[in-house]
Amino acid sequence: MVDERLRKTALIVLPIMAAVTLIAVGATGAYFKDDVNIGNVFVLISIIGAAVFAFLSLLFRRKTGLVIGLMLAFLLATPVVFYLINKPTTTTFGEALPNHISSGQMITEIQIYSEMGKPFKSVTLESPEEMKSLLQIPSDMTLVTSDEGLSTHLYSIWLEGGSYEDEIQIVVGKDAVRIWGRMDGEGVGGEYKIEGENTLLQVIENGEFDWIKG
């Protein structure tokens, strides 16, 4: 016979442990990267499942049929929950940035630096027309959320605002972009795969900018 105080404590602790584990892993997307063995997902579900099984057994005591039925429902629902939390979503470059940023408002200057695999060069844009063009021409570029990382870093774009806290960085790869920072009190962040043409990269490489080399 399980001590009543121990039973009540377990009924509180076990679901909290299971919920925290699910939220933490789901939020990081760690179990949905291509290089993670699918067996890890089943191990995770088994660990949480054991906690849920213990919880249900303590809660319903000898109602074996009910406990088994609820456990089966849990095992079926958990992979669905993982998928819904981590499934890729589609957006555009313009939608990934707040409107007042993608339209060039709040931006005082834009700095572009070449990165790995490119001879170093940089340019600073202060003309409103140039800044607006850089952000709006690729605004329809299709982005899909990803956690695979950028295989190449070709350029870094720094959007500078009116204060030292107003700064957004856009790392441009061949087929992906990473965006993070804060502007006018609004934070942005995300990593995306590019579907179709990388028009942002085309604007950078084909634009008539006054690059400073070396």
Tab-separated table of C-alpha atoms in Angstrom:
chain	number	residue	atom	x	y	z
A	1	MET	CA	0.000	0.000	0.000
A	2	VAL	CA	1.406	3.395	-1.010
A	3	ASP	CA	1.636	5.935	1.786
A	4	GLU	CA	-1.122	8.535	1.269
A	5	ARG	CA	1.191	11.537	1.622
A	6	LEU	CA	3.650	10.010	-0.837
A	7	ARG	CA	0.796	9.307	-3.245
A	8	LYS	CA	-0.437	12.901	-3.116
A	9	THR	CA	3.097	14.261	-3.586
A	10	ALA	CA	3.652	12.017	-6.615
A	11	LEU	CA	0.337	13.131	-8.118
A	12	ILE	CA	1.639	16.714	-8.080
A	13	VAL	CA	5.275	16.126	-9.051
A	14	LEU	CA	4.891	13.601	-11.894
A	15	PRO	CA	2.650	15.679	-14.197
A	16	ILE	CA	4.819	18.757	-13.631
A	17	MET	CA	7.918	16.788	-14.632
A	18	ALA	CA	6.226	15.437	-17.751
A	19	ALA	CA	4.862	18.845	-18.789
A	20	VAL	CA	8.184	20.640	-18.279
A	21	THR	CA	10.028	17.987	-20.308
A	22	LEU	CA	7.538	18.172	-23.172
A	23	ILE	CA	7.582	21.967	-23.278
A	24	ALA	CA	11.378	22.211	-23.068
A	25	VAL	CA	12.055	19.680	-25.815
A	26	GLY	CA	9.207	20.953	-27.976
A	27	ALA	CA	10.350	24.562	-27.695
A	28	THR	CA	13.922	23.778	-28.753
A	29	GLY	CA	12.866	21.468	-31.570
A	30	ALA	CA	15.843	19.284	-30.643
A	31	TYR	CA	14.161	16.034	-31.582
A	32	PHE	CA	13.189	17.152	-35.053
A	33	LYS	CA	16.597	17.917	-36.506
A	34	ASP	CA	17.604	15.708	-39.414
A	35	ASP	CA	20.686	14.347	-37.649
A	36	VAL	CA	18.862	13.132	-34.528
A	37	ASN	CA	18.113	9.417	-34.413
A	38	ILE	CA	14.373	8.730	-34.287
A	39	GLY	CA	15.095	6.293	-31.459
A	40	ASN	CA	15.744	9.275	-29.207
A	41	VAL	CA	12.150	10.360	-29.695
A	42	PHE	CA	10.858	6.975	-28.537
A	43	VAL	CA	13.197	7.043	-25.532
A	44	LEU	CA	11.841	10.434	-24.563
A	45	ILE	CA	8.237	9.336	-24.977
A	46	SER	CA	8.943	6.174	-22.957
A	47	ILE	CA	10.402	8.165	-20.063
A	48	ILE	CA	7.485	10.558	-19.990
A	49	GLY	CA	5.109	7.648	-20.519
A	50	ALA	CA	6.478	5.897	-17.454
A	51	ALA	CA	5.842	9.020	-15.386
A	52	VAL	CA	2.314	9.317	-16.762
A	53	PHE	CA	1.645	5.630	-16.134
A	54	ALA	CA	2.796	5.967	-12.532
A	55	PHE	CA	0.622	9.061	-12.129
A	56	LEU	CA	-2.476	7.366	-13.533
A	57	SER	CA	-1.901	4.228	-11.485
A	58	LEU	CA	-1.686	6.271	-8.301
A	59	LEU	CA	-4.673	8.392	-9.293
A	60	PHE	CA	-7.044	5.582	-10.270
A	61	ARG	CA	-5.445	2.833	-8.182
A	62	ARG	CA	-6.898	-0.508	-9.278
A	63	LYS	CA	-8.824	0.663	-12.366
A	64	THR	CA	-6.433	-1.127	-14.722
A	65	GLY	CA	-8.566	-0.848	-17.863
A	66	LEU	CA	-8.959	2.897	-17.504
A	67	VAL	CA	-5.228	3.380	-16.879
A	68	ILE	CA	-4.282	1.334	-19.949
A	69	GLY	CA	-6.766	3.232	-22.121
A	70	LEU	CA	-5.427	6.599	-20.997
A	71	MET	CA	-1.841	5.446	-21.561
A	72	LEU	CA	-2.643	4.387	-25.127
A	73	ALA	CA	-4.223	7.783	-25.744
A	74	PHE	CA	-1.077	9.450	-24.372
A	75	LEU	CA	1.246	7.398	-26.589
A	76	LEU	CA	-0.800	8.302	-29.648
A	77	ALA	CA	-1.179	11.979	-28.786
A	78	THR	CA	2.430	12.755	-27.832
A	79	PRO	CA	3.957	12.446	-31.350
A	80	VAL	CA	1.118	14.607	-32.681
A	81	VAL	CA	1.858	17.280	-30.073
A	82	PHE	CA	5.556	17.226	-30.966
A	83	TYR	CA	4.719	17.658	-34.644
A	84	LEU	CA	2.285	20.517	-34.062
A	85	ILE	CA	4.808	22.382	-31.894
A	86	ASN	CA	7.706	21.942	-34.335
A	87	LYS	CA	6.114	21.836	-37.774
A	88	PRO	CA	7.673	24.299	-40.245
A	89	THR	CA	5.711	27.441	-41.092
A	90	THR	CA	5.948	29.515	-44.256
A	91	THR	CA	6.307	33.289	-44.338
A	92	THR	CA	8.040	35.936	-46.426
A	93	PHE	CA	11.071	38.097	-45.785
A	94	GLY	CA	8.833	41.138	-45.453
A	95	GLU	CA	6.570	39.402	-42.931
A	96	ALA	CA	9.549	38.173	-40.888
A	97	LEU	CA	10.379	41.816	-40.117
A	98	PRO	CA	7.952	44.230	-38.399
A	99	ASN	CA	6.284	46.642	-40.833
A	100	HIS	CA	8.095	49.740	-39.597
A	101	ILE	CA	11.413	47.956	-40.183
A	102	SER	CA	10.732	46.343	-43.562
A	103	SER	CA	9.509	49.715	-44.878
A	104	GLY	CA	12.795	51.336	-43.830
A	105	GLN	CA	11.275	53.370	-41.001
A	106	MET	CA	13.211	53.594	-37.700
A	107	ILE	CA	16.421	52.650	-39.574
A	108	THR	CA	19.200	55.249	-39.469
A	109	GLU	CA	21.795	53.207	-41.376
A	110	ILE	CA	22.482	49.738	-42.752
A	111	GLN	CA	25.920	48.138	-42.692
A	112	ILE	CA	26.732	45.126	-44.888
A	113	TYR	CA	29.824	42.963	-44.364
A	114	SER	CA	31.053	40.017	-46.409
A	115	GLU	CA	31.543	36.828	-44.411
A	116	MET	CA	33.141	33.379	-44.746
A	117	GLY	CA	34.303	32.366	-48.185
A	118	LYS	CA	34.139	35.923	-49.550
A	119	PRO	CA	36.939	38.524	-49.867
A	120	PHE	CA	36.238	41.023	-47.098
A	121	LYS	CA	34.352	44.144	-48.079
A	122	SER	CA	31.845	46.404	-46.387
A	123	VAL	CA	29.421	49.173	-47.187
A	124	THR	CA	27.328	51.559	-45.091
A	125	LEU	CA	23.976	52.692	-46.464
A	126	GLU	CA	22.525	55.949	-45.139
A	127	SER	CA	20.337	56.954	-48.051
A	128	PRO	CA	16.646	56.254	-47.234
A	129	GLU	CA	16.070	55.123	-50.816
A	130	GLU	CA	18.923	52.591	-50.729
A	131	MET	CA	17.903	51.247	-47.313
A	132	LYS	CA	14.263	50.935	-48.320
A	133	SER	CA	15.224	49.220	-51.585
A	134	LEU	CA	17.448	46.673	-49.824
A	135	LEU	CA	14.604	45.658	-47.501
A	136	GLN	CA	11.637	45.869	-49.865
A	137	ILE	CA	12.896	44.278	-53.094
A	138	PRO	CA	13.241	40.830	-51.411
A	139	SER	CA	10.078	41.312	-49.306
A	140	ASP	CA	8.220	38.572	-51.248
A	141	MET	CA	11.050	36.035	-50.871
A	142	THR	CA	9.529	32.849	-49.393
A	143	LEU	CA	10.947	31.644	-46.073
A	144	VAL	CA	10.290	28.397	-44.205
A	145	THR	CA	11.176	28.118	-40.509
A	146	SER	CA	14.132	25.817	-39.900
A	147	ASP	CA	16.545	24.750	-37.163
A	148	GLU	CA	19.192	23.225	-39.420
A	149	GLY	CA	21.580	26.186	-39.252
A	150	LEU	CA	23.254	28.052	-42.096
A	151	SER	CA	25.762	26.030	-44.103
A	152	THR	CA	27.404	29.214	-45.398
A	153	HIS	CA	27.557	32.779	-44.070
A	154	LEU	CA	27.992	35.039	-47.096
A	155	TYR	CA	26.964	38.422	-45.702
A	156	SER	CA	25.929	40.058	-42.448
A	157	ILE	CA	23.504	42.972	-42.576
A	158	TRP	CA	23.253	45.241	-39.532
A	159	LEU	CA	20.184	47.462	-39.251
A	160	GLU	CA	20.922	50.356	-36.899
A	161	GLY	CA	18.237	52.418	-35.159
A	162	GLY	CA	18.189	55.594	-33.139
A	163	SER	CA	19.620	54.139	-29.907
A	164	TYR	CA	22.318	51.620	-29.027
A	165	GLU	CA	19.648	49.005	-28.247
A	166	ASP	CA	18.064	49.342	-31.694
A	167	GLU	CA	19.968	46.811	-33.777
A	168	ILE	CA	18.974	43.860	-35.933
A	169	GLN	CA	21.357	41.464	-37.641
A	170	ILE	CA	20.483	39.474	-40.756
A	171	VAL	CA	22.937	36.716	-41.674
A	172	VAL	CA	22.597	35.801	-45.341
A	173	GLY	CA	23.521	32.361	-46.624
A	174	LYS	CA	23.176	30.813	-50.048
A	175	ASP	CA	19.787	29.283	-49.294
A	176	ALA	CA	18.979	30.463	-45.758
A	177	VAL	CA	18.800	33.546	-43.550
A	178	ARG	CA	18.976	34.152	-39.818
A	179	ILE	CA	17.358	37.220	-38.244
A	180	TRP	CA	17.613	38.432	-34.660
A	181	GLY	CA	17.709	41.628	-32.640
A	182	ARG	CA	15.482	44.422	-31.373
A	183	MET	CA	14.183	47.658	-32.830
A	184	ASP	CA	11.962	50.277	-31.164
A	185	GLY	CA	11.291	47.891	-28.270
A	186	GLU	CA	10.158	45.045	-30.573
A	187	GLY	CA	12.242	41.883	-30.717
A	188	VAL	CA	12.622	39.729	-33.824
A	189	GLY	CA	14.275	36.369	-34.285
A	190	GLY	CA	14.171	33.359	-36.538
A	191	GLU	CA	16.076	31.019	-38.784
A	192	TYR	CA	14.689	30.242	-42.225
A	193	LYS	CA	15.335	28.201	-45.337
A	194	ILE	CA	14.736	30.083	-48.578
A	195	GLU	CA	12.352	28.595	-51.113
A	196	GLY	CA	13.040	29.693	-54.657
A	197	GLU	CA	15.416	32.525	-55.523
A	198	ASN	CA	17.456	34.272	-52.856
A	199	THR	CA	16.517	37.781	-53.960
A	200	LEU	CA	18.147	39.341	-50.881
A	201	LEU	CA	21.517	37.912	-51.930
A	202	GLN	CA	20.925	39.106	-55.493
A	203	VAL	CA	20.232	42.652	-54.284
A	204	ILE	CA	23.453	42.675	-52.259
A	205	GLU	CA	25.662	41.275	-55.017
A	206	ASN	CA	24.084	43.125	-57.933
A	207	GLY	CA	23.433	46.455	-56.243
A	208	GLU	CA	25.515	49.492	-57.154
A	209	PHE	CA	27.019	50.020	-53.707
A	210	ASP	CA	30.240	51.835	-52.860
A	211	TRP	CA	32.030	48.849	-51.311
A	212	ILE	CA	35.142	49.336	-49.211
A	213	LYS	CA	37.505	46.399	-49.697
A	214	GLY	CA	40.135	44.946	-47.394
